[in-house]
PDB file of C-alpha atoms in Angstrom:
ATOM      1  CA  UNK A   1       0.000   0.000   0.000  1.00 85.00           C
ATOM      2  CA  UNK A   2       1.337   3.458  -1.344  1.00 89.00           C
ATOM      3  CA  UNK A   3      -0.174   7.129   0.843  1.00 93.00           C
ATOM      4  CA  UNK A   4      -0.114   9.769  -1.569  1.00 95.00           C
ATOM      5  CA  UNK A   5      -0.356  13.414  -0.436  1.00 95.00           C
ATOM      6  CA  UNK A   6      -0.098  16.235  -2.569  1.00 95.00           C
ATOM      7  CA  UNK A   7       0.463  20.372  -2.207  1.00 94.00           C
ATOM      8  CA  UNK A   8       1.637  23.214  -3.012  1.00 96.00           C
ATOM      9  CA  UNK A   9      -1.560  24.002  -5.719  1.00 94.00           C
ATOM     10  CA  UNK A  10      -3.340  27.544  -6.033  1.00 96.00           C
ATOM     11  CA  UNK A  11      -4.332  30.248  -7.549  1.00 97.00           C
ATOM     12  CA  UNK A  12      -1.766  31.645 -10.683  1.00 97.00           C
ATOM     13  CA  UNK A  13      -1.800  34.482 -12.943  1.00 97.00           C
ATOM     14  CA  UNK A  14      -0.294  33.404 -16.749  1.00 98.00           C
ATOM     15  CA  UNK A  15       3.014  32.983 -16.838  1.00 97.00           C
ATOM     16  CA  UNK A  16       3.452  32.600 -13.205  1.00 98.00           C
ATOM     17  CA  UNK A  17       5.133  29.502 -11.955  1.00 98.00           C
ATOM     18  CA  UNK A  18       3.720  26.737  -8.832  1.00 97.00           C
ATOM     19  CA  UNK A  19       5.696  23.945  -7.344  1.00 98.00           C
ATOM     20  CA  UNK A  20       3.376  20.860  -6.799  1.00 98.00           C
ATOM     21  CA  UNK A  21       4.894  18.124  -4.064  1.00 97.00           C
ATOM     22  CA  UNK A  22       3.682  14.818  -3.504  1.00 97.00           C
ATOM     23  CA  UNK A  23       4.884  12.742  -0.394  1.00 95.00           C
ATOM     24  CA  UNK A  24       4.793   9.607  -0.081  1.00 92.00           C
ATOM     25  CA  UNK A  25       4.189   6.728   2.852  1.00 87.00           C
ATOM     26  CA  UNK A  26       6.980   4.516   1.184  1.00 80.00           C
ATOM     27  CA  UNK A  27      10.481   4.948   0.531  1.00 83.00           C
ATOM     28  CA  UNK A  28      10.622   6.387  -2.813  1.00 80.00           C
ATOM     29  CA  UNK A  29      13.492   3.776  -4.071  1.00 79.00           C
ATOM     30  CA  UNK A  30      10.385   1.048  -3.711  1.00 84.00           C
ATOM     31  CA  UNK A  31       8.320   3.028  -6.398  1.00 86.00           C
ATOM     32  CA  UNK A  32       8.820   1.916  -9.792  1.00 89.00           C
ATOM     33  CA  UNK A  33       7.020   4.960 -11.603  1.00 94.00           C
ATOM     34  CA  UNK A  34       5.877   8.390  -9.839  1.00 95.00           C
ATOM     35  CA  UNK A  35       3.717  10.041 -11.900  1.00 97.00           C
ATOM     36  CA  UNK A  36       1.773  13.635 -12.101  1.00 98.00           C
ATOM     37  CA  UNK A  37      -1.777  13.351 -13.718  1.00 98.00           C
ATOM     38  CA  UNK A  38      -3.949  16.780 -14.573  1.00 98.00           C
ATOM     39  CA  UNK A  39      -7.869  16.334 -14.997  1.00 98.00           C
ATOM     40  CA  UNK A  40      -9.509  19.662 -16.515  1.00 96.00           C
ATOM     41  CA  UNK A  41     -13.491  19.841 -16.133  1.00 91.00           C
ATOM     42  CA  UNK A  42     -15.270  17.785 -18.766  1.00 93.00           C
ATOM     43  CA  UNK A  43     -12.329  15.766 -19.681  1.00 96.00           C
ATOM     44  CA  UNK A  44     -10.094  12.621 -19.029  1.00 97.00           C
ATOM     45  CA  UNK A  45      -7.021  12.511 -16.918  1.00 97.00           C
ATOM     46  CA  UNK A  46      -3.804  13.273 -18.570  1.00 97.00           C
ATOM     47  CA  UNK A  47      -0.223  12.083 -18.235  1.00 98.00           C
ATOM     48  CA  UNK A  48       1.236  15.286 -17.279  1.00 98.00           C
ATOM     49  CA  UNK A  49       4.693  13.596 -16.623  1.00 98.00           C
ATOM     50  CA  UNK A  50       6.041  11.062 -15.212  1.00 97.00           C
ATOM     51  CA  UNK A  51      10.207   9.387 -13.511  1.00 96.00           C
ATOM     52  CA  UNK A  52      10.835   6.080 -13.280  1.00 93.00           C
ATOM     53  CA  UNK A  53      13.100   4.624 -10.453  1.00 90.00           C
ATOM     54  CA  UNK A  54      15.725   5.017 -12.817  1.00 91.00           C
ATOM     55  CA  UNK A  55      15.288   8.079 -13.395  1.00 91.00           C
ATOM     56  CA  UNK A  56      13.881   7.922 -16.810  1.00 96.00           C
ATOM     57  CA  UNK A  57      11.520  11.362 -17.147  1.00 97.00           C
ATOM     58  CA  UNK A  58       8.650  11.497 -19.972  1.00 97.00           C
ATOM     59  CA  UNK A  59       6.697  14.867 -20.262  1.00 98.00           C
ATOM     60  CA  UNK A  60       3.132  15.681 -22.282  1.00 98.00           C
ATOM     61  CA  UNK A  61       3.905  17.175 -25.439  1.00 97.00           C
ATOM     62  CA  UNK A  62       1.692  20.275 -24.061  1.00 97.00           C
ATOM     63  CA  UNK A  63       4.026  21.205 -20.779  1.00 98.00           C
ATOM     64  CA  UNK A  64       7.938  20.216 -22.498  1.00 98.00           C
ATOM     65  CA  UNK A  65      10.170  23.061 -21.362  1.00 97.00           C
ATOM     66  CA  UNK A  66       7.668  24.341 -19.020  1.00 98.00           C
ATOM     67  CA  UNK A  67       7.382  22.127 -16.452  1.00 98.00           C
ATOM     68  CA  UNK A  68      10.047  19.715 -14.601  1.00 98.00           C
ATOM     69  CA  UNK A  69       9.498  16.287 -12.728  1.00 98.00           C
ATOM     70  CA  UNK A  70      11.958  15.543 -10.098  1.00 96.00           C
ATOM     71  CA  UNK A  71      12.457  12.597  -6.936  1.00 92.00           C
ATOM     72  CA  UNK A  72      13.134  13.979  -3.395  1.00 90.00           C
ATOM     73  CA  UNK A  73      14.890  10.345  -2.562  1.00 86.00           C
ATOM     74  CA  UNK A  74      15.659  12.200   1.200  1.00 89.00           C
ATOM     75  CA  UNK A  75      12.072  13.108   1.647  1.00 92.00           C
ATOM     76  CA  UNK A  76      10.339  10.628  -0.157  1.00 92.00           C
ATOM     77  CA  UNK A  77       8.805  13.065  -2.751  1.00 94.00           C
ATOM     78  CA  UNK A  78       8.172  14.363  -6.009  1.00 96.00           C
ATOM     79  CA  UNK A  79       7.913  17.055  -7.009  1.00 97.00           C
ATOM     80  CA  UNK A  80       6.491  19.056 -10.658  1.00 98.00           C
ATOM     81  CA  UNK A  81       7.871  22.734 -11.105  1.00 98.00           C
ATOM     82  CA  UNK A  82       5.656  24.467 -13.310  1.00 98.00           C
ATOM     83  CA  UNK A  83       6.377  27.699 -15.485  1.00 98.00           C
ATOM     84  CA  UNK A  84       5.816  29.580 -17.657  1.00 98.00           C
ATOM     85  CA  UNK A  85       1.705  28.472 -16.638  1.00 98.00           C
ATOM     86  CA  UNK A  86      -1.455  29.095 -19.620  1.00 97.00           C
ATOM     87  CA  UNK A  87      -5.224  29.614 -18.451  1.00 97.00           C
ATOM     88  CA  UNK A  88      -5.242  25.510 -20.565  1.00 96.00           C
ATOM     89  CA  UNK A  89      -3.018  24.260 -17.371  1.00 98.00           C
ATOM     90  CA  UNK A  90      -5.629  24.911 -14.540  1.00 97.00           C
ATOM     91  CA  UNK A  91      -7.146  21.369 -13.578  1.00 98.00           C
ATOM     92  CA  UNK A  92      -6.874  19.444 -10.605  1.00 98.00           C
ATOM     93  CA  UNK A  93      -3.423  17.663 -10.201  1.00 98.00           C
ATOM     94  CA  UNK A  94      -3.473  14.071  -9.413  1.00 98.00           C
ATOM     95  CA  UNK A  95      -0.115  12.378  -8.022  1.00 97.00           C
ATOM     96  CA  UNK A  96       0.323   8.762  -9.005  1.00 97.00           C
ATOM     97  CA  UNK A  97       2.390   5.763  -8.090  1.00 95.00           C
ATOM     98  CA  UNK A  98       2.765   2.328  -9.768  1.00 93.00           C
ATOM     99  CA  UNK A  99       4.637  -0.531  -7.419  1.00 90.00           C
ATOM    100  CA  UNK A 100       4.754  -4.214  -8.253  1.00 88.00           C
ATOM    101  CA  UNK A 101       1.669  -3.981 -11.006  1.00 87.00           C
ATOM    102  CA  UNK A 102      -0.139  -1.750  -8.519  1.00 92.00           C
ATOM    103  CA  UNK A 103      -1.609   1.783  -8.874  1.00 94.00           C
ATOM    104  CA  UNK A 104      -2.196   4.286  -6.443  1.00 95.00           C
ATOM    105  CA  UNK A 105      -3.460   7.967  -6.406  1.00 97.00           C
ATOM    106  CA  UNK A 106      -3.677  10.922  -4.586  1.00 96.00           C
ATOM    107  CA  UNK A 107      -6.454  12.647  -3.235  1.00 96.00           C
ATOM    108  CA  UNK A 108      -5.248  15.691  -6.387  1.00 96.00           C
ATOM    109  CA  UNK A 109      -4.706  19.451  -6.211  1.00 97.00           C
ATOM    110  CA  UNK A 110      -6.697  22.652  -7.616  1.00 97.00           C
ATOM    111  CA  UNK A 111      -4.647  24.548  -9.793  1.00 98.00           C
ATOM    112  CA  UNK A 112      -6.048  27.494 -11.347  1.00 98.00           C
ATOM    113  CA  UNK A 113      -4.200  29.387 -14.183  1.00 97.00           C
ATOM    114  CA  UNK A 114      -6.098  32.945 -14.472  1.00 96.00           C
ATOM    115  CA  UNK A 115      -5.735  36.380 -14.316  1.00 94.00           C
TER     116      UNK A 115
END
């Protein structure tokens, strides 16, 4: 079992930059994939990016050289640095973890891109 808690989501004005953080209840090295997921009203949930326990990184076509996905290994987080933010990023932000064929979510975070 994987405890996912996320933060750090708000309010924005364009072009402003949030940090998101997601801790979780497991030692990060466990964790094969950590994961962000963004869910806009009316529509499905989207990769947003994701880091393997390798440290392989894969980003949406929609957020490449905006955003960055990095692994706290001390505290057992990670965490999405988002710039350069568009009114088309605000949508609840879901962190996700898959260990040992298992998925797990967060509870998400409001993020709201607006002026």
């Amino acid at each position: 079992q994987v405890q996912l808690v996320e933060s750090g989501g708000g309010l924005v004005q364009p072009g402003g930059s949030l940090t998101l953080s997601c801790a979780t209840s497991r030692t990060i090295f466990s964790i094969d994939v950590m994961a962000w997921y963004r869910q806009a009203p009316g529509k499905q949930r989207d990769l947003v990016a994701d880091i393997s326990s390798a440290n392989y990184i894969n980003y949406a076509d929609s957020v490449k050289g905006r955003f960055t996905i990095s692994r706290d290994n001390a505290k057992n987080t990670v965490n999405l640095q988002m710039n350069s933010l568009k009114p088309e990023d605000t949508a609840v932000y879901y962190c996700h973890a898959k260990k040992n064929l298992f998925n797990y979510w967060g509870q998400g975070t409001q993020v709201t891109v607006s002026s």
